[in-house]
Coordinates of C-alpha atoms in Angstrom, one line a residue:
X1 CA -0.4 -12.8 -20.7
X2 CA -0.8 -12.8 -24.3
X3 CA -4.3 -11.6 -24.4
X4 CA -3.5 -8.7 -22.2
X5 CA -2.0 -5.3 -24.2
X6 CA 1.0 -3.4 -22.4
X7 CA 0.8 0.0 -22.1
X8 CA 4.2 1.6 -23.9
X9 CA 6.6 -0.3 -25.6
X10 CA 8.5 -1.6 -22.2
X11 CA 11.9 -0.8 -24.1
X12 CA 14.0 2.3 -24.2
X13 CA 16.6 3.4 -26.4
X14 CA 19.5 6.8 -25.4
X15 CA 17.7 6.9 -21.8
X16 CA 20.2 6.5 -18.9
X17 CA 21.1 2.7 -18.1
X18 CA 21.1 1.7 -14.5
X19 CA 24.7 1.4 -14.2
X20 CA 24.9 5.3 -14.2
X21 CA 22.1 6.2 -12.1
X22 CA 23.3 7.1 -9.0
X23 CA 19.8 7.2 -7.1
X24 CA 18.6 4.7 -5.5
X25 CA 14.7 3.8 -7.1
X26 CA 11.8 4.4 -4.7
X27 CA 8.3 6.0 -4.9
X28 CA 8.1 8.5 -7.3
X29 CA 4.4 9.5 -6.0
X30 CA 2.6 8.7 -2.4
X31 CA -0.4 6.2 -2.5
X32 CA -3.0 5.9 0.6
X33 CA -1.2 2.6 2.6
X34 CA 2.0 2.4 0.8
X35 CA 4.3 -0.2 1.9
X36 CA 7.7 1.9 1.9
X37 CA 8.3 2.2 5.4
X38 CA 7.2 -2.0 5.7
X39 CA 9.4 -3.3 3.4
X40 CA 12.0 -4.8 5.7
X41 CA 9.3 -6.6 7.5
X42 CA 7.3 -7.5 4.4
X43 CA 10.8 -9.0 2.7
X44 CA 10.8 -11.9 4.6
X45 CA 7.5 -13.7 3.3
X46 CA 8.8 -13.1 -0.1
X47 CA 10.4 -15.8 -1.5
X48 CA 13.0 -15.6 -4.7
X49 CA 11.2 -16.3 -8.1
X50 CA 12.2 -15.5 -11.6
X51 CA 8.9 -13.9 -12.1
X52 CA 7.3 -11.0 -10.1
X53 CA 3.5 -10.0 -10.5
X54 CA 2.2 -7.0 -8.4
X55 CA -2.0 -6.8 -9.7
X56 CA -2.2 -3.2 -7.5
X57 CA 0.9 -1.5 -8.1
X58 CA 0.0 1.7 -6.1
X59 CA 2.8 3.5 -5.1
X60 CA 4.8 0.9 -6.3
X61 CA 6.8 0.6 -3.1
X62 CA 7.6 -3.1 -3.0
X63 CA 8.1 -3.2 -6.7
X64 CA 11.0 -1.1 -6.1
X65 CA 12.1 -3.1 -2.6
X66 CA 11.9 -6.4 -4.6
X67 CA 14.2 -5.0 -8.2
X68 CA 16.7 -3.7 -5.7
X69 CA 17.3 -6.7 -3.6
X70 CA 16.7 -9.8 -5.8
X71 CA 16.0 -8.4 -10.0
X72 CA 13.3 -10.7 -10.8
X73 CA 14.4 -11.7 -14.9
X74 CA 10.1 -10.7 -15.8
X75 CA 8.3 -8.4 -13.5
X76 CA 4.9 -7.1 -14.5
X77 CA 3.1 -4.6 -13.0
X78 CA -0.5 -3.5 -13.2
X79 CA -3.5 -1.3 -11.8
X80 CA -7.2 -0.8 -13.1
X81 CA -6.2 3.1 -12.9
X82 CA -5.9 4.2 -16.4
X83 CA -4.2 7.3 -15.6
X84 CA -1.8 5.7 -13.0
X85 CA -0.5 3.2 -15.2
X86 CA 0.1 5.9 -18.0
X87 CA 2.2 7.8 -15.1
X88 CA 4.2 4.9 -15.0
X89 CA 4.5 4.1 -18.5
X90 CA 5.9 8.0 -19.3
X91 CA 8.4 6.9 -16.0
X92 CA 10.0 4.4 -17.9
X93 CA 9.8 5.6 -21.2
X94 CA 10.8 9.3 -21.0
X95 CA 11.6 10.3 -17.7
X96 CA 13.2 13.3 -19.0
X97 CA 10.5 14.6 -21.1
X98 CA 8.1 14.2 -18.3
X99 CA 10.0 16.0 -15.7
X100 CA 10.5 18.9 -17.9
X101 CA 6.6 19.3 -18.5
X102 CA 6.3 18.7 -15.0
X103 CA 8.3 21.2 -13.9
X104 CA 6.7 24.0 -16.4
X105 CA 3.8 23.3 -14.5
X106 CA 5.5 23.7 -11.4
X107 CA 6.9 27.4 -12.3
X108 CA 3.2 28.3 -13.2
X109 CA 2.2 26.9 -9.6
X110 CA 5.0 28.9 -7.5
X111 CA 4.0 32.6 -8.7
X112 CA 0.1 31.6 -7.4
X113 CA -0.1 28.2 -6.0
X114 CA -3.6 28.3 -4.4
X115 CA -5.2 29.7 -7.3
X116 CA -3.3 27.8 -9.7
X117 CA -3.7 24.5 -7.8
X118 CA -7.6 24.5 -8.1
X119 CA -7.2 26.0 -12.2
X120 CA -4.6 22.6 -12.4
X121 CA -7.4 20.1 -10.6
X122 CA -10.3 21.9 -12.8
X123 CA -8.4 21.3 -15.9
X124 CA -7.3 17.4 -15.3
X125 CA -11.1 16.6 -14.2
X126 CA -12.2 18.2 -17.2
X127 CA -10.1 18.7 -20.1
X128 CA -6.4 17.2 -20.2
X129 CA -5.3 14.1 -18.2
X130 CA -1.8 14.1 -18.9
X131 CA 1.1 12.3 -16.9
X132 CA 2.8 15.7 -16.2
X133 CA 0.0 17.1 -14.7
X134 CA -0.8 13.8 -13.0
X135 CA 2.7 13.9 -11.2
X136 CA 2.6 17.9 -10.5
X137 CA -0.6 17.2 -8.6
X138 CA 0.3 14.5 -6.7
X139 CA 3.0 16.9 -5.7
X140 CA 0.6 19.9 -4.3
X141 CA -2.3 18.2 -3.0
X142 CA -3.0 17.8 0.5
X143 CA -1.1 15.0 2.4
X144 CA 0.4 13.8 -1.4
X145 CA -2.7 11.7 -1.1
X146 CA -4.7 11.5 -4.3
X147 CA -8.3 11.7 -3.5
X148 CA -11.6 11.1 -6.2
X149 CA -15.3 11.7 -5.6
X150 CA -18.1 9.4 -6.6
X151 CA -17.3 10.3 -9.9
X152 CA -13.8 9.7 -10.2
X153 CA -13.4 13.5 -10.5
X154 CA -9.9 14.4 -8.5
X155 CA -11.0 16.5 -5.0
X156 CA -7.9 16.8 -3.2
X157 CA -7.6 20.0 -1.8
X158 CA -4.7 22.1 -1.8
X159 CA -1.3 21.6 0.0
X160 CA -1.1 24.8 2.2
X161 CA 2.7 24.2 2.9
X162 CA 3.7 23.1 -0.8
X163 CA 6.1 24.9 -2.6
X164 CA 8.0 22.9 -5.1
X165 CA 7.5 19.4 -4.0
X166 CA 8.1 17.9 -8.0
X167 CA 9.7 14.6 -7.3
X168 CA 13.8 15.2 -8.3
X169 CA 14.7 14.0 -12.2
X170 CA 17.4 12.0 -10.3
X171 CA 14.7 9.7 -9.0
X172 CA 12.6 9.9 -12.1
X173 CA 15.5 8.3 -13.4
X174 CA 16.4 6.0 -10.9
X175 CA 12.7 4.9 -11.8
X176 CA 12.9 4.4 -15.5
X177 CA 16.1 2.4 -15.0
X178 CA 14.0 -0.1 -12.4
X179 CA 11.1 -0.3 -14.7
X180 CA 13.4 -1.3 -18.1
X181 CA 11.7 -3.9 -19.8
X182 CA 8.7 -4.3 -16.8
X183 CA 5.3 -5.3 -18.3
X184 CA 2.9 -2.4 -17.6
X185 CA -0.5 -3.5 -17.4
X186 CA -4.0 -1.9 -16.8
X187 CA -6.5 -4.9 -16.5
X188 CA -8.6 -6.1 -13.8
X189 CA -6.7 -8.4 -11.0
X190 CA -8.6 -11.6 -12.0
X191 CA -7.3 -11.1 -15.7
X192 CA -4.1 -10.9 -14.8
X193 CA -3.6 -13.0 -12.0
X194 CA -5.4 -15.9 -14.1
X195 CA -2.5 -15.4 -16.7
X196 CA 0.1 -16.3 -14.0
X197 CA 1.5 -19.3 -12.9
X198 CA 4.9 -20.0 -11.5
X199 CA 5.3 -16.5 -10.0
X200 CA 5.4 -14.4 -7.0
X201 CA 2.2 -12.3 -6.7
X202 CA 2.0 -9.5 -4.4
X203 CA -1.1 -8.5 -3.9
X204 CA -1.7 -4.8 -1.6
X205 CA -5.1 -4.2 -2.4
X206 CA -7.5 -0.6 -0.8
X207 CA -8.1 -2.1 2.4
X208 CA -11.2 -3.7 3.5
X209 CA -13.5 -1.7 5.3
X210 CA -11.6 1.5 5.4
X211 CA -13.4 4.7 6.3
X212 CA -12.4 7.0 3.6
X213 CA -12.7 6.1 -0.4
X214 CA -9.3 7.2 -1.9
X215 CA -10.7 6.0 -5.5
X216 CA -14.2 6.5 -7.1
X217 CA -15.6 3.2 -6.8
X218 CA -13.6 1.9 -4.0
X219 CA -12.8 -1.9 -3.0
X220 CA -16.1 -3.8 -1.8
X221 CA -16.1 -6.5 0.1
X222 CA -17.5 -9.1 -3.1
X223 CA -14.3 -7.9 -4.8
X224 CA -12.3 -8.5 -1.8
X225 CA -14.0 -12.2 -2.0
X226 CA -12.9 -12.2 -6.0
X227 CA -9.3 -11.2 -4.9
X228 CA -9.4 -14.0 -2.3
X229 CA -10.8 -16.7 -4.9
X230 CA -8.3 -15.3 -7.6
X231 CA -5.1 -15.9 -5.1
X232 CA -6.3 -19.7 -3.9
X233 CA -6.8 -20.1 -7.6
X234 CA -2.9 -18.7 -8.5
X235 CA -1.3 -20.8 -5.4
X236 CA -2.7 -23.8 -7.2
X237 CA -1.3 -22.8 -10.1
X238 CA 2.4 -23.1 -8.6
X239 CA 2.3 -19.2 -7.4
X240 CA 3.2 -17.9 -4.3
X241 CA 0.9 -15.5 -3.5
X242 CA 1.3 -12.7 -0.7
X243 CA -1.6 -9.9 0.7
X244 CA -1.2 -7.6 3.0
X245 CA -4.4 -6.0 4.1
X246 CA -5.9 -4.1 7.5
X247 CA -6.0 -6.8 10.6
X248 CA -9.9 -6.8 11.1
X249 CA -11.6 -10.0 11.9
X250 CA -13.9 -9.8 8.5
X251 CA -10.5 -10.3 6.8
X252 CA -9.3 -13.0 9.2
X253 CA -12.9 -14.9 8.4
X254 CA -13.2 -14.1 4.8
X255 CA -9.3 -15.6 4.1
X256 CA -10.6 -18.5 6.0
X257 CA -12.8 -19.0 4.3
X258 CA -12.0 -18.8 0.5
X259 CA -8.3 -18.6 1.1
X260 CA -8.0 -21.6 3.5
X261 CA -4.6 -22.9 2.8
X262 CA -3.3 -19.6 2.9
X263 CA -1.3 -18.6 6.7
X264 CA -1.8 -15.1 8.4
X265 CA 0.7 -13.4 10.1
X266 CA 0.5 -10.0 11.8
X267 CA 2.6 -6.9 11.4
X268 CA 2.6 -3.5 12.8
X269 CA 2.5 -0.3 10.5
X270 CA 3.2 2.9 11.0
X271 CA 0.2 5.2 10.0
X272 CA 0.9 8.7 9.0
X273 CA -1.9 10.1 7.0
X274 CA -3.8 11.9 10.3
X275 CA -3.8 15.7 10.1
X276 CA -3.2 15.5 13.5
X277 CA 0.5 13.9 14.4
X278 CA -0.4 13.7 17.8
X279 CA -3.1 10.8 16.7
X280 CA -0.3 9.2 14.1
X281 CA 0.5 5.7 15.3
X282 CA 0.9 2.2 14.6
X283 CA -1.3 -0.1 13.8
X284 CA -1.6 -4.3 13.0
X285 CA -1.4 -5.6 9.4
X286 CA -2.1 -9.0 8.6
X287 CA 0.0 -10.4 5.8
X288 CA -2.0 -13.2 4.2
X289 CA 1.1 -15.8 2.4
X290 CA 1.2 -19.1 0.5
X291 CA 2.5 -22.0 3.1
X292 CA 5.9 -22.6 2.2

């Protein structure tokens, strides 16, 4: 990936090393569709390669699943959301630092939090966009779901029940010690799934034709026909190349037709994002793969 800059220096010096963290890494923030509570059904179409390649790295939930249970030697990581990708950059480079800014931001919160909230949200859509504030935000909006309008402005509303929901330094760490010496990318899929060869690419993409747009801009369904094109392109390149996605028959017929070698297999997820728990329930995945 040599045209492609890194974002941080993806080395660390006087931070924790793994060996002493006793947490185990997981999601540090909550992304609309994360793959957490799939992992143990998604493990099994992922095959063992040296290299790991995740082009939406969300949440960052399989990332995490795949360092714990087979330590890829070169993992990279990427997502077109500037601000996301600089959240995990500040993860692995100064976990500490950004927990303690995180956490001033936190006291100022607990003495008003509604008021304070909305004064946080005005600031980061118009003034500062800093990691800290990134992470404190994620921890008192609704739902832990980050939301932006039309024009990428952050509109999650307020977390009624939140109090101090700041994700704990020992995961922080936990983090940084996963994402030692990961390539942190923020590029567009195609330009950094046409740098890979060799590799296993997971690919979790927004999901095609969902209601609500968590991101300004959202995921069309000519960029879902890009993504398609881009992974047909990688498995040819020696990749293996896994997508999970929504099970709705546009996916099905899109996959077959500018995936066509790829094989679709169906999952069920649990859905929790409803307001109303009575209405949470699961509901089929399909998880596009490489044949084997």
């Amino acid at each position: 990936m040599s045209f492609l800059d890194e974002i941080g220096t993806a080395t660390r010096t006087g931070l924790t090393p793994a060996a002493k963290v006793k947490a185990h890494a997981r999601p540090f923030i909550r992304c609309m569709g994360g793959k957490w509570r799939l992992r143990e059904q998604l493990d099994g179409f992922l095959p063992r390669r040296s290299t790991y390649v995740e082009p939406f790295i969300g949440g960052g939930a399989m990332f995490f699943h795949v360092h714990a249970t087979r330590r890829p030697a070169r993992v990279v990581l990427n997502d077109v959301d500037t601000s996301l990708m600089h959240l995990y950059a500040e993860v692995r480079d100064r976990p500490k630092e950004l927990h303690a800014e995180a956490d001033a931001l936190m006291r100022r919160y607990v003495e008003a939090p509604e008021v304070t909230y909305y004064a946080l949200r005005n600031e980061w859509n118009w003034r500062s966009r800093s990691p800290a504030l990134n992470l404190m935000l994620r921890a008192t909006c609704f739902n832990g779901l980050w939301r932006e309008n039309a024009d990428g402005k952050m509109n999650s509303p307020w977390r009624r029940d939140a109090k101090n929901n700041l994700v704990t330094l020992e995961r922080l760490l936990a983090c940084s010690a996963a994402l030692a010496g990961v390539s942190l990318l923020n590029a567009s899929f195609e330009d950094v799934m046409q740098e890979t060869a060799d590799a296993l690419v997971y690919c979790d993409p927004p999901y095609v034709d969902a209601e609500t747009k968590y991101v300004a801009g959202g995921f069309s369904l000519d960029r879902f026909i890009d993504l398609l094109k881009a992974c047909a392109e990688a498995e040819a390149r020696g990749c293996f190349v896994v997508m999970s996605n929504h099970d709705r028959p546009v996916v099905r017929d899109l996959v077959g037709v500018y995936w066509p070698t790829a094989v679709v297999s169906t999952i069920m997820a649990p859905r929790s994002i409803n307001s109303d728990g009575t209405r949470r329930q699961k509901v089929p995945e399909v998880v596009v793969c490489s044949p084997r």
